[in-house]
PDB file of C-alpha atoms in Angstrom:
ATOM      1  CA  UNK A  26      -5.021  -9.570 -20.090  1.00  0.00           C
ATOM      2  CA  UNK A  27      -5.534  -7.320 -17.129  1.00  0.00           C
ATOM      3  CA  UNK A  28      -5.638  -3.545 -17.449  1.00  0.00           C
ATOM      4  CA  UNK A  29      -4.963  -1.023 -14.309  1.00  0.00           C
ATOM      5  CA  UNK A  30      -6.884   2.063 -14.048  1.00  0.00           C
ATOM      6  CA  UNK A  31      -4.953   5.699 -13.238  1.00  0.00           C
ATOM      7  CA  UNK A  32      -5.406   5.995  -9.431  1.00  0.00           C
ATOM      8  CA  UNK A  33      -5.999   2.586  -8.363  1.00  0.00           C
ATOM      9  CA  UNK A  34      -3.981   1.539  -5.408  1.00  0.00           C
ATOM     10  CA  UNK A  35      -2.897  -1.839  -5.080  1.00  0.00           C
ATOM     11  CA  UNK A  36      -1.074  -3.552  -1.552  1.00  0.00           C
ATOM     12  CA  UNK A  37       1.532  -6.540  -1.581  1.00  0.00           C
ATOM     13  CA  UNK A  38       0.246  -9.065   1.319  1.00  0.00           C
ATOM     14  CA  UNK A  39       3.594 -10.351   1.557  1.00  0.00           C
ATOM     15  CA  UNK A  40       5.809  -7.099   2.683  1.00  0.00           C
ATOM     16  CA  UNK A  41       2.951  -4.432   3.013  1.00  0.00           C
ATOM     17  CA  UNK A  42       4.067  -2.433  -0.522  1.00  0.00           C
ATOM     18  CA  UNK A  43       1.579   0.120  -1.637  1.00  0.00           C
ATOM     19  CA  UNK A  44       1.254   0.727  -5.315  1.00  0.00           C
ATOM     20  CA  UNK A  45      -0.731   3.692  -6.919  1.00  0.00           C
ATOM     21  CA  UNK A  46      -1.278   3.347 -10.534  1.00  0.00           C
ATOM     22  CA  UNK A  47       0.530   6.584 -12.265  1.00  0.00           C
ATOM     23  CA  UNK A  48      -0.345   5.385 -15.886  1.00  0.00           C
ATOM     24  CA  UNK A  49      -2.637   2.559 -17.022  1.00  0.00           C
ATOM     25  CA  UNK A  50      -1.092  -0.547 -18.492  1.00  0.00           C
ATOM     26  CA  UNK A  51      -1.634  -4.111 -19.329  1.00  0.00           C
ATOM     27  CA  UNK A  52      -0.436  -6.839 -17.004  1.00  0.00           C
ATOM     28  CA  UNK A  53      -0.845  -7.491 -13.568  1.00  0.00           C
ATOM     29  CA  UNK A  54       1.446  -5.661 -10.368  1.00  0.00           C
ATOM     30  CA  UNK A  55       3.358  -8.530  -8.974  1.00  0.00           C
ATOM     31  CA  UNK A  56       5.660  -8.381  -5.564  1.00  0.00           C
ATOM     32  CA  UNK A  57       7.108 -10.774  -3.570  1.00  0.00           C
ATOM     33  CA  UNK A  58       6.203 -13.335  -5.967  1.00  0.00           C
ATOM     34  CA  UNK A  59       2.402 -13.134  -5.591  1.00  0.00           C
ATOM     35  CA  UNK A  60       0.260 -10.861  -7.418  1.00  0.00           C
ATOM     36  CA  UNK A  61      -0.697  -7.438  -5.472  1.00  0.00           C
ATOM     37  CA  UNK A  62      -4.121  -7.183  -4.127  1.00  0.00           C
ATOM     38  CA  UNK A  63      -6.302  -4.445  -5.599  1.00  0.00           C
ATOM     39  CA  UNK A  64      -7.875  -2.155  -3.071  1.00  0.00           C
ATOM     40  CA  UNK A  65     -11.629  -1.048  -3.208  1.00  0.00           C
ATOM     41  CA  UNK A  66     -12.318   2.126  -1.078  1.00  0.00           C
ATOM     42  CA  UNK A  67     -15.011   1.725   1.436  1.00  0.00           C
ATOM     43  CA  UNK A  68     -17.335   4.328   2.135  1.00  0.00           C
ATOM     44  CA  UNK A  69     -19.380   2.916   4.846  1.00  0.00           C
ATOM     45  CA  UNK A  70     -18.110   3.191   8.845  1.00  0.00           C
ATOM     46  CA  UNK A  71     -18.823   0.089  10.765  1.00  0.00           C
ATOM     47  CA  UNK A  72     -17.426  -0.398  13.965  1.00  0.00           C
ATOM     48  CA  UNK A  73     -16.022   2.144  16.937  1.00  0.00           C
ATOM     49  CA  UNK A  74     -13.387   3.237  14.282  1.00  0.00           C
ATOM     50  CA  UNK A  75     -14.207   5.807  12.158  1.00  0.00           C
ATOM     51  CA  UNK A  76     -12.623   6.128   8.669  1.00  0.00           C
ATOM     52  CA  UNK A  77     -14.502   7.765   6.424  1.00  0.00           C
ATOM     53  CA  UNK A  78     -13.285  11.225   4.732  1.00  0.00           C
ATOM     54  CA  UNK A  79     -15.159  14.378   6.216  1.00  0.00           C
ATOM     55  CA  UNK A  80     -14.606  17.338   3.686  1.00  0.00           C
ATOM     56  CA  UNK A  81     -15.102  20.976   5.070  1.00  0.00           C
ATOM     57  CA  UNK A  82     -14.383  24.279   3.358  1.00  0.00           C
ATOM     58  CA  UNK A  83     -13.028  27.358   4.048  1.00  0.00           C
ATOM     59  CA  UNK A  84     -11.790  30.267   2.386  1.00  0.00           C
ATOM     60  CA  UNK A  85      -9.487  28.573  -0.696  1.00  0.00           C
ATOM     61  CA  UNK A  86      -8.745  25.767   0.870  1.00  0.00           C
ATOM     62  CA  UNK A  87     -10.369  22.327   1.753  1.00  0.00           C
ATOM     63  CA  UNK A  88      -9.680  20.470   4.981  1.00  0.00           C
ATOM     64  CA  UNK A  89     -10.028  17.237   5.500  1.00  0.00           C
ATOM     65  CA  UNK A  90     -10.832  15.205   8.941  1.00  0.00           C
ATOM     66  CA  UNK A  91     -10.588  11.638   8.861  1.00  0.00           C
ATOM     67  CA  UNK A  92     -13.935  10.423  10.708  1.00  0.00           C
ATOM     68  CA  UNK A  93     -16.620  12.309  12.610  1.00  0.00           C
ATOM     69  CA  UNK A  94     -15.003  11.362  15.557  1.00  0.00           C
ATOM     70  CA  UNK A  95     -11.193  11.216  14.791  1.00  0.00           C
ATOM     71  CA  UNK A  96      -9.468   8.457  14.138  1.00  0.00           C
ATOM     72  CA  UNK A  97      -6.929   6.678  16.269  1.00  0.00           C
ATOM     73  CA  UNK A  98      -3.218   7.761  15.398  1.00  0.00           C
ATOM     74  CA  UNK A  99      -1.433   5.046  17.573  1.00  0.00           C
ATOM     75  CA  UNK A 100       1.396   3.449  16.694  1.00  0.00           C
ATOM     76  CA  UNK A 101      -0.313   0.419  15.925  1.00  0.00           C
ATOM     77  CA  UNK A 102      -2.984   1.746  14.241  1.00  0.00           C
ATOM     78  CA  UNK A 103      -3.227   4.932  12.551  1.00  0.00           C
ATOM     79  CA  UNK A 104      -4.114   6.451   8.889  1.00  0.00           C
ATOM     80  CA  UNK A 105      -0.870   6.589   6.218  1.00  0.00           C
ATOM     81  CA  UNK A 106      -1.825   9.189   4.452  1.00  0.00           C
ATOM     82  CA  UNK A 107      -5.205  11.639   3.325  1.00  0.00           C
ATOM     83  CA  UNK A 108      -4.898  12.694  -0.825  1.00  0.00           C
ATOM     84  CA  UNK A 109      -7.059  14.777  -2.896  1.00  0.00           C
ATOM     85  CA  UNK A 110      -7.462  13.622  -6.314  1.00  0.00           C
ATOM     86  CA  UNK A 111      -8.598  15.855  -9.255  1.00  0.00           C
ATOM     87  CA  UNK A 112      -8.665  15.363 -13.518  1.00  0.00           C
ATOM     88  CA  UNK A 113      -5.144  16.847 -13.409  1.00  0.00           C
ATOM     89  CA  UNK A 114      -3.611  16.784 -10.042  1.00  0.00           C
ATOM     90  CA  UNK A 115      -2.832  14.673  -7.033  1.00  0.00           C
ATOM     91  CA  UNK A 116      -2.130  15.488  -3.801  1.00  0.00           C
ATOM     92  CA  UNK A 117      -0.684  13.617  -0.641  1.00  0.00           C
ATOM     93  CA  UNK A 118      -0.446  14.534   2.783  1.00  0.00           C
ATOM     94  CA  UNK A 119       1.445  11.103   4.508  1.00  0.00           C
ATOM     95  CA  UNK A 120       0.690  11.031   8.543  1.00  0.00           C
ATOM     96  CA  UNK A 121       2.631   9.481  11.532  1.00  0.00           C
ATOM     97  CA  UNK A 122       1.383   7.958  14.782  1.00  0.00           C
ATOM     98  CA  UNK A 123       0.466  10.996  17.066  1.00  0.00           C
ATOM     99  CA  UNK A 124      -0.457  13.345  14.431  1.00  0.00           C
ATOM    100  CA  UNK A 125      -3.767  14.729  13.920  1.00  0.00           C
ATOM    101  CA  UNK A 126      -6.080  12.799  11.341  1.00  0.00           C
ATOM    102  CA  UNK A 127      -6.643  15.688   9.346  1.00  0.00           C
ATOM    103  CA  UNK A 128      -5.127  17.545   5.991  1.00  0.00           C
ATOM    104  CA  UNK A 129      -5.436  21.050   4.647  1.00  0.00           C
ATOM    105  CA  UNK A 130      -5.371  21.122   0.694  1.00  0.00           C
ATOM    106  CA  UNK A 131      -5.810  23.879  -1.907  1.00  0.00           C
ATOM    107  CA  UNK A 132      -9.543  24.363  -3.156  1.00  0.00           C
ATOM    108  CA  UNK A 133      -9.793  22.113  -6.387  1.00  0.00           C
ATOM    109  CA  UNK A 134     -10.075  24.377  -9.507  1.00  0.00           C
ATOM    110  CA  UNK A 135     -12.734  21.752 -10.780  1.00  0.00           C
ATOM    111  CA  UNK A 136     -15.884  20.445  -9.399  1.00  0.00           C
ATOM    112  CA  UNK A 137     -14.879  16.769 -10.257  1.00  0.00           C
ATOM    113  CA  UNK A 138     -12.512  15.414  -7.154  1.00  0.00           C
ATOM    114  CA  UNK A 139     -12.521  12.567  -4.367  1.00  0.00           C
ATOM    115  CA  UNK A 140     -10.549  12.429  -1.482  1.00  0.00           C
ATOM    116  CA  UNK A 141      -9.172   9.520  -0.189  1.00  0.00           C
ATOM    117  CA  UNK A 142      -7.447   8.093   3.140  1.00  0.00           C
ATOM    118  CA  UNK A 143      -5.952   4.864   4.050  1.00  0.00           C
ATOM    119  CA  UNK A 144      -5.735   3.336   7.207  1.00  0.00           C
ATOM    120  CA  UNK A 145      -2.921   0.944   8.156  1.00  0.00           C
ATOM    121  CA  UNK A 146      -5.409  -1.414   9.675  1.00  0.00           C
ATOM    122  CA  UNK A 147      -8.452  -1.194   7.695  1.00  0.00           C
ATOM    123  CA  UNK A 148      -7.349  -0.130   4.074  1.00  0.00           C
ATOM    124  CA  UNK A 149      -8.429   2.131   2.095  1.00  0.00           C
ATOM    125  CA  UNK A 150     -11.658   4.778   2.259  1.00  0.00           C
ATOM    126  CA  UNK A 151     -13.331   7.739   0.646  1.00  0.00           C
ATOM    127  CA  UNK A 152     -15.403  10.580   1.296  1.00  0.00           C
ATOM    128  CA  UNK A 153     -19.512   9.406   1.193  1.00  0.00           C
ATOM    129  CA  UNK A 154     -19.672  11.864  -0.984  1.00  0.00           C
ATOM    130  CA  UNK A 155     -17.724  11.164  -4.067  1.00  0.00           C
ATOM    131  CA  UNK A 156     -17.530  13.397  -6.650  1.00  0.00           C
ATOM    132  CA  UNK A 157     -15.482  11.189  -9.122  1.00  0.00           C
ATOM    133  CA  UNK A 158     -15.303   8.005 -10.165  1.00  0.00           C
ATOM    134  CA  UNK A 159     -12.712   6.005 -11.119  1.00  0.00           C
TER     135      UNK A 159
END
């Protein structure tokens, strides 16, 4: 039998759903009929695009810029949403076309976190310089 992990996210190919796992279970994440694709964050840019995470911080608060250069926010292609993920606490920032590619989040408390963006195009990504694993 399958078992999810907390924080995975998983997409339906069918209608687009996005699924992050809340609490662990057995069994797979079905929709539309068809079972949901796991996604794997990439951490690697290839390509004019650039996707990956760059953390910087300042006084209590950590920003986060999606790509050295920023990333396209077009309405056909653009990044959903930027999250910080800690032990205890998640947070989401969710974008729209024309926005800036970027996120302001409270400083984590702990030294363990990853942060996390996903693109409607090219899935999902995380900062190169991950400081949790899951």
């Amino acid at each position: 039998m399958n078992m999810t992990k907390l924080n995975q996210v998983y997409r339906c190919n069918v209608c687009g759903n996005i699924v992050e796992v809340l609490n662990p279970g057995e069994g797979k994440l079905v929709c539309c009929g068809q079972e949901m694709e796991l996604l794997l964050a990439r951490k690697t840019d290839v390509g004019p695009e650039k996707h990956v995470p760059v953390i910087e911080n300042f006084d209590n608060k950590i920003k986060v810029r999606v790509g050295k250069v920023p990333h396209p926010m077009e309405s056909n292609h653009y990044i959903l949403w930027i999250e910080l993920i800690t032990p205890k606490k998640s947070y989401r920032i969710s974008l729209n076309p024309g926005d800036k590619p970027e996120a302001i989040f409270p400083r984590p408390k702990s030294k363990k976190y990853m942060v996390r963006c996903y693109c409607n195009i090219h899935g999902l990504w995380h900062d190169l310089e991950e400081k949790m694993k899951f």
